[in-house]
Structure formats: structure tokens, C-alpha cells
Short mmCIF file of C-alpha atoms and ligand atoms in Angstrom, two decimals:
data_model
loop_
_atom_site.label_atom_id
_atom_site.label_comp_id
_atom_site.label_asym_id
_atom_site.label_seq_id
_atom_site.Cartn_x
_atom_site.Cartn_y
_atom_site.Cartn_z
CA MET A 30 -25.59 0.44 -21.06
CA SER A 31 -26.03 -2.81 -21.58
CA ASN A 32 -21.88 -3.60 -22.40
CA GLN A 33 -21.18 -3.54 -17.83
CA PRO A 34 -17.51 -5.04 -17.00
CA LYS A 35 -17.93 -8.26 -15.93
CA PRO A 36 -19.14 -9.18 -12.51
CA PRO A 37 -16.59 -9.41 -9.59
CA PRO A 38 -13.38 -11.76 -8.71
CA GLN A 39 -13.70 -12.90 -5.54
CA HIS A 40 -11.70 -11.10 -3.55
CA GLU A 41 -11.58 -10.66 0.41
CA GLY A 42 -11.20 -7.40 -0.03
CA VAL A 43 -13.51 -3.95 -0.35
CA LEU A 44 -12.59 -1.62 -3.09
CA ILE A 45 -14.60 1.96 -2.89
CA VAL A 46 -13.88 4.40 -5.58
CA PHE A 47 -14.37 8.28 -4.82
CA GLU A 48 -15.21 9.78 -8.19
CA GLY A 49 -16.72 13.29 -9.69
CA ILE A 50 -15.47 16.34 -12.06
CA ASP A 51 -12.33 18.00 -9.96
CA GLY A 52 -12.48 20.33 -7.15
CA THR A 53 -15.80 18.29 -6.13
CA GLY A 54 -13.59 17.58 -2.94
CA LYS A 55 -13.21 13.11 -3.63
CA SER A 56 -8.99 13.24 -2.49
CA THR A 57 -9.46 14.98 0.73
CA GLN A 58 -13.44 12.97 1.96
CA LEU A 59 -10.60 9.94 0.75
CA GLN A 60 -7.86 10.39 3.42
CA LEU A 61 -10.17 11.39 5.93
CA LEU A 62 -12.43 8.19 5.84
CA ALA A 63 -8.87 6.75 5.37
CA GLU A 64 -7.93 7.93 8.98
CA TYR A 65 -11.36 7.22 10.21
CA LEU A 66 -11.42 3.70 8.59
CA ARG A 67 -8.09 3.26 10.76
CA GLN A 68 -9.06 4.19 13.88
CA HIS A 69 -11.63 0.93 13.57
CA GLY A 70 -9.18 -1.03 13.00
CA HIS A 71 -8.86 -2.39 9.32
CA THR A 72 -6.69 -2.40 7.35
CA VAL A 73 -6.85 0.82 5.08
CA VAL A 74 -4.55 0.67 1.02
CA THR A 75 -5.01 4.40 -0.70
CA THR A 76 -4.25 4.85 -4.11
CA LYS A 77 -5.21 6.91 -7.01
CA GLU A 78 -5.47 7.33 -10.74
CA PRO A 79 -3.17 7.86 -13.31
CA THR A 80 -1.20 6.46 -10.13
CA GLU A 81 2.62 8.39 -10.06
CA GLY A 82 3.48 5.16 -12.15
CA THR A 83 5.24 5.42 -15.51
CA TYR A 84 2.08 5.60 -17.51
CA GLY A 85 0.39 7.84 -14.84
CA ARG A 86 3.21 10.73 -15.19
CA GLN A 87 3.04 9.94 -18.90
CA ILE A 88 -1.06 10.74 -18.78
CA ARG A 89 -0.01 13.75 -16.43
CA GLU A 90 2.10 15.52 -18.80
CA LEU A 91 -0.71 14.67 -21.51
CA TYR A 92 -2.70 17.51 -19.06
CA ARG A 93 -0.44 20.76 -21.06
CA ASN A 94 -1.67 19.82 -24.08
CA ARG A 95 -4.23 17.39 -24.86
CA ALA A 96 -3.89 18.97 -28.17
CA THR A 97 -0.99 16.28 -29.04
CA VAL A 98 -2.61 12.79 -29.09
CA THR A 99 -5.63 11.04 -30.45
CA ARG A 100 -8.71 10.37 -28.32
CA GLU A 101 -8.09 6.97 -29.03
CA GLU A 102 -4.45 6.91 -27.91
CA GLU A 103 -5.44 8.80 -24.39
CA LEU A 104 -8.13 6.23 -24.50
CA GLU A 105 -5.24 3.50 -23.80
CA MET A 106 -2.88 5.38 -21.52
CA PHE A 107 -5.37 5.23 -18.78
CA LEU A 108 -6.47 1.85 -19.94
CA ARG A 109 -2.25 1.01 -20.03
CA ASP A 110 -2.56 2.97 -16.48
CA ARG A 111 -4.98 0.90 -15.27
CA ARG A 112 -4.28 -2.71 -15.87
CA ASP A 113 -0.90 -1.76 -14.42
CA HIS A 114 -2.46 -0.26 -10.98
CA VAL A 115 -4.79 -3.60 -11.01
CA ASN A 116 -1.73 -5.99 -11.36
CA THR A 117 0.71 -4.74 -9.20
CA VAL A 118 -1.86 -2.16 -6.46
CA LEU A 119 -5.57 -3.49 -6.52
CA ASP A 120 -5.93 -7.00 -6.91
CA PRO A 121 -3.21 -7.41 -4.81
CA ALA A 122 -4.37 -5.86 -1.90
CA LEU A 123 -7.67 -6.97 -2.20
CA SER A 124 -6.98 -9.95 -2.46
CA ARG A 125 -5.66 -9.62 1.07
CA GLY A 126 -8.41 -8.08 2.42
CA ALA A 127 -8.02 -4.53 3.16
CA ILE A 128 -10.40 -1.84 1.98
CA VAL A 129 -8.72 -0.25 -1.18
CA LEU A 130 -9.42 3.37 -0.97
CA CYS A 131 -9.11 4.74 -4.65
CA ASP A 132 -8.90 8.32 -6.27
CA ARG A 133 -10.55 7.86 -9.91
CA TYR A 134 -11.28 4.94 -11.48
CA TYR A 135 -12.93 3.62 -14.64
CA LEU A 136 -15.99 5.19 -14.32
CA SER A 137 -13.86 8.50 -14.55
CA THR A 138 -12.90 7.43 -18.29
CA MET A 139 -16.52 6.82 -19.13
CA ALA A 140 -17.26 10.47 -17.95
CA TYR A 141 -13.93 12.40 -19.38
CA GLN A 142 -13.35 9.89 -22.15
CA GLY A 143 -16.66 9.20 -23.00
CA ALA A 144 -18.23 13.35 -22.97
CA ALA A 145 -14.53 13.57 -25.40
CA GLY A 146 -16.75 11.40 -27.66
CA MET A 147 -15.58 8.24 -27.12
CA ASP A 148 -18.14 5.61 -27.58
CA ILE A 149 -19.62 4.66 -23.35
CA ALA A 150 -20.35 0.84 -23.92
CA ASP A 151 -16.74 0.19 -25.31
CA ILE A 152 -15.30 2.03 -22.77
CA ALA A 153 -16.90 -0.07 -20.63
CA ALA A 154 -16.17 -3.48 -22.59
CA LYS A 155 -12.31 -2.30 -23.01
CA ASN A 156 -12.12 -1.85 -18.63
CA ASP A 157 -13.63 -5.61 -18.18
CA PHE A 158 -10.40 -7.14 -16.67
CA ALA A 159 -10.74 -4.94 -13.91
CA PRO A 160 -12.57 -5.46 -10.84
CA PRO A 161 -15.51 -3.35 -10.37
CA PRO A 162 -15.55 -1.71 -6.74
CA ASP A 163 -17.74 -2.50 -4.32
CA LEU A 164 -18.82 1.18 -3.94
CA ALA A 165 -18.70 4.34 -5.81
CA PHE A 166 -18.77 7.84 -4.31
CA ILE A 167 -19.45 10.32 -6.66
CA PHE A 168 -19.76 13.76 -5.90
CA GLN A 169 -21.66 16.15 -7.45
CA LEU A 170 -20.82 19.72 -7.50
CA ARG A 171 -22.29 21.89 -10.63
CA PRO A 172 -19.35 22.41 -12.69
CA GLU A 173 -18.77 26.99 -11.92
CA SER A 174 -18.29 25.94 -8.40
CA SER A 175 -15.75 23.37 -8.81
CA ILE A 176 -13.86 25.45 -10.96
CA ALA A 177 -14.27 28.43 -9.43
CA ARG A 178 -12.89 26.28 -6.53
CA ILE A 179 -9.65 25.02 -8.85
CA THR A 180 -8.41 28.39 -9.48
CA GLU A 181 -9.66 30.28 -5.94
CA HIS A 182 -8.49 27.57 -3.25
CA ARG A 183 -6.12 25.90 -5.54
CA GLY A 184 -4.68 29.17 -7.17
CA GLU A 185 -4.48 27.05 -10.30
CA VAL A 186 -5.19 27.45 -13.62
CA PRO A 187 -8.03 24.71 -14.90
CA ASN A 188 -5.96 22.94 -17.44
CA ASP A 189 -7.43 21.18 -20.60
CA PHE A 190 -9.62 18.02 -18.26
CA GLU A 191 -10.81 20.77 -16.02
CA GLN A 192 -12.56 23.32 -18.87
CA LYS A 193 -16.28 24.13 -18.20
CA ASP A 194 -18.04 22.75 -21.24
CA TYR A 195 -16.19 20.22 -21.14
CA LEU A 196 -17.10 19.26 -17.18
CA LYS A 197 -20.48 19.39 -18.15
CA LYS A 198 -20.30 16.76 -20.35
CA VAL A 199 -18.35 14.80 -17.47
CA GLU A 200 -20.92 15.65 -14.87
CA LYS A 201 -24.18 14.98 -17.82
CA ILE A 202 -22.32 11.22 -17.45
CA PHE A 203 -21.48 10.70 -13.85
CA ASN A 204 -25.08 10.88 -14.24
CA SER A 205 -26.61 8.85 -15.75
CA LEU A 206 -24.26 5.93 -15.67
CA PRO A 207 -26.55 2.88 -14.44
CA PHE A 208 -24.60 1.10 -12.30
CA SER A 209 -25.84 -0.61 -9.07
CA TYR A 210 -22.77 0.43 -6.08
CA ILE A 211 -23.13 3.85 -7.09
CA GLU A 212 -24.22 6.76 -4.68
CA TYR A 213 -24.53 9.88 -5.31
CA ILE A 214 -23.11 12.45 -2.76
CA ASP A 215 -23.67 16.72 -3.01
CA ALA A 216 -20.44 17.83 -2.21
CA ASP A 217 -21.69 21.50 -2.12
CA HIS A 218 -21.73 20.93 2.18
CA SER A 219 -19.25 21.69 4.62
CA ILE A 220 -15.99 19.15 4.79
CA ASP A 221 -17.58 17.40 7.95
CA THR A 222 -20.94 17.21 6.71
CA VAL A 223 -19.78 15.96 3.75
CA GLN A 224 -17.37 13.17 5.57
CA ARG A 225 -20.30 12.22 8.05
CA THR A 226 -22.54 11.07 4.95
CA VAL A 227 -19.77 9.49 3.63
CA ARG A 228 -18.77 7.40 6.52
CA GLN A 229 -22.53 6.35 6.97
CA LEU A 230 -22.74 4.92 3.85
CA VAL A 231 -19.30 2.87 4.33
CA ASP A 232 -20.57 1.81 8.15
CA TRP A 233 -23.96 0.53 6.36
CA TYR A 234 -21.81 -1.53 3.39
CA LEU A 235 -19.96 -2.80 5.88
CA SER A 236 -22.04 -4.50 8.43
CA ALA A 237 -24.32 -5.08 5.28
CA GLY A 238 -22.66 -5.24 2.46
CA THR A 239 -24.50 -4.25 0.02
CA ALA A 240 -24.45 -0.40 -1.41
CA LYS A 241 -27.71 1.49 0.64
CA ARG A 242 -30.44 1.33 -2.71
P1 TYD B 327 -6.77 14.31 -11.22
O1 TYD B 327 -7.93 13.59 -9.99
O2 TYD B 327 -7.41 15.54 -11.18
O3 TYD B 327 -5.77 14.16 -10.47
P2 TYD B 327 -4.12 15.28 -9.48
O4 TYD B 327 -4.85 15.86 -9.42
O5 TYD B 327 -3.03 13.33 -9.70
O6 TYD B 327 -4.22 15.48 -11.33
O7 TYD B 327 -7.39 13.27 -12.16
C1 TYD B 327 -6.54 13.78 -13.38
C2 TYD B 327 -7.24 14.72 -14.43
O8 TYD B 327 -7.34 12.14 -15.31
C3 TYD B 327 -8.61 14.29 -14.38
O9 TYD B 327 -9.18 15.82 -14.85
C4 TYD B 327 -9.66 13.91 -15.75
C5 TYD B 327 -8.63 13.10 -15.61
N1 TYD B 327 -8.67 10.78 -15.83
C6 TYD B 327 -9.47 10.68 -16.77
O10 TYD B 327 -10.18 12.06 -18.51
N2 TYD B 327 -9.58 9.63 -17.33
C7 TYD B 327 -9.80 8.09 -16.33
O11 TYD B 327 -9.49 7.38 -17.05
C8 TYD B 327 -8.86 8.85 -15.23
C9 TYD B 327 -8.17 7.57 -13.58
C10 TYD B 327 -8.69 10.76 -15.38
#
């Protein structure tokens, strides 16, 4: 893919994003990492996309029935939510030098809207306003296991974004993204084991200033 988002505007902070299909445990891992970093004296901001703002709420309405909007409109909603998020949360926190932990970001747009048939290079180009992550964890789990976790543990019925065949396509795109800031993590282990890996990679990044590849 040639059309990658532009290089980062210079900021003091560190942007770490948590990605992967639904049910991989990324939100739990994010919270545990936030605790760890705070205990070590870092200023940490935790945040998520879709956001809790106006556009994020519109997107959650969508979960119930995606058929009510076109793919183009759906992509536009995620972009609008992200623009607002970058301006009001991410940029200010990064300029203050915080470590920002973000649950989903534009890699999700590439994977999910790409799986819905949108052009991935075009999605990348449309996200060029968003600061690239310094580190992106992509948590990997077979879609069968992820759906089992959603239904058994959370007692939820998979929504339109969570159907198996669709998640398989999403997973395939996540596994093929070419960015050097990506670290793939096997999510099919205990929470503690996965968290140990996450912490090692973040410690490495904070001391070396680069992803471990
Ligand atoms: P999720 O992390 O499950 O949010 P919550 O737990 O708060 O409901 O994300 C919701 C869904 O949105 C998820 O299935 C992936 C999808 N999504 C996209 O399709 N594109 C995007 O750009 C983002 C950020 C999320």
C-alpha cells in the first residue's frame, strides 16, 4: 500500500493504539497498561474510538442496523468522529507530553471499512489529518474465539460489526497492514500473560524510542 498517512507532526507525547477484532481483550489490556504507566510516574490519558461525543454516539446507533447508511456515509461518520477526537483530545494531550492510550484508531477504519469493501489506500489518504501512532498493538484471536468471548463472557449478541465472515475479512486486513509501528500480539493467552508482553514492548519503546522490529 503506497498511500500511507503522512509523517507525524512533532509532538512531545507518545500515542499508543490498541487494535484488533472485537473480543480480543484490548480494552482490558489498555486499562492495565494505564495503571502500570501511572505507577511509574507517567502522565497517561486513556481514550477510545468511537468516542463518547456526538459523532461517536451516532455511530453506536449504527450498530443496531448498518443497513440504514451507505458504506460511504459510514466511513464519513468515523472520520468526523476522529477529526473531533484529534482536535479536542489527542493533539492537546500529545502536545502536553502525555502518553495517550487509544482504544481503536484509523487501523480499525482500514480493517473494518476495508472489509466492507472500501478502498484501503483511499481510507489511509482520508486519515492524513490524524497523527500516526508511535506504537500500535494489534491483538490477534481467531474470529470463532472472539465471537465466543463476546457471547459467552459478555452475554451479548454479536452486532452487525461482529459477524464471523465479516470479522474474518477484518482480521485478514489487520494482518496485512504494512506499518512499522505495528506490534502483533497473540491474544489467546491469559490476561496476565498478554499484559506482560504489552508492558515489555512499551518499556522497550520508551527506552529505545522505536518499535521492536
Ligand atoms: P468497539 O471498540 O467495540 O466499541 P464499544 O465497545 O464502545 O462499542 O468498536 C465498535 C465497533 O466499531 C467495532 O466493531 C469496530 C467498529 N469500528 C469501525 O468499523 N471503524 C472504525 O474506524 C472504528 C474506530 C471502529
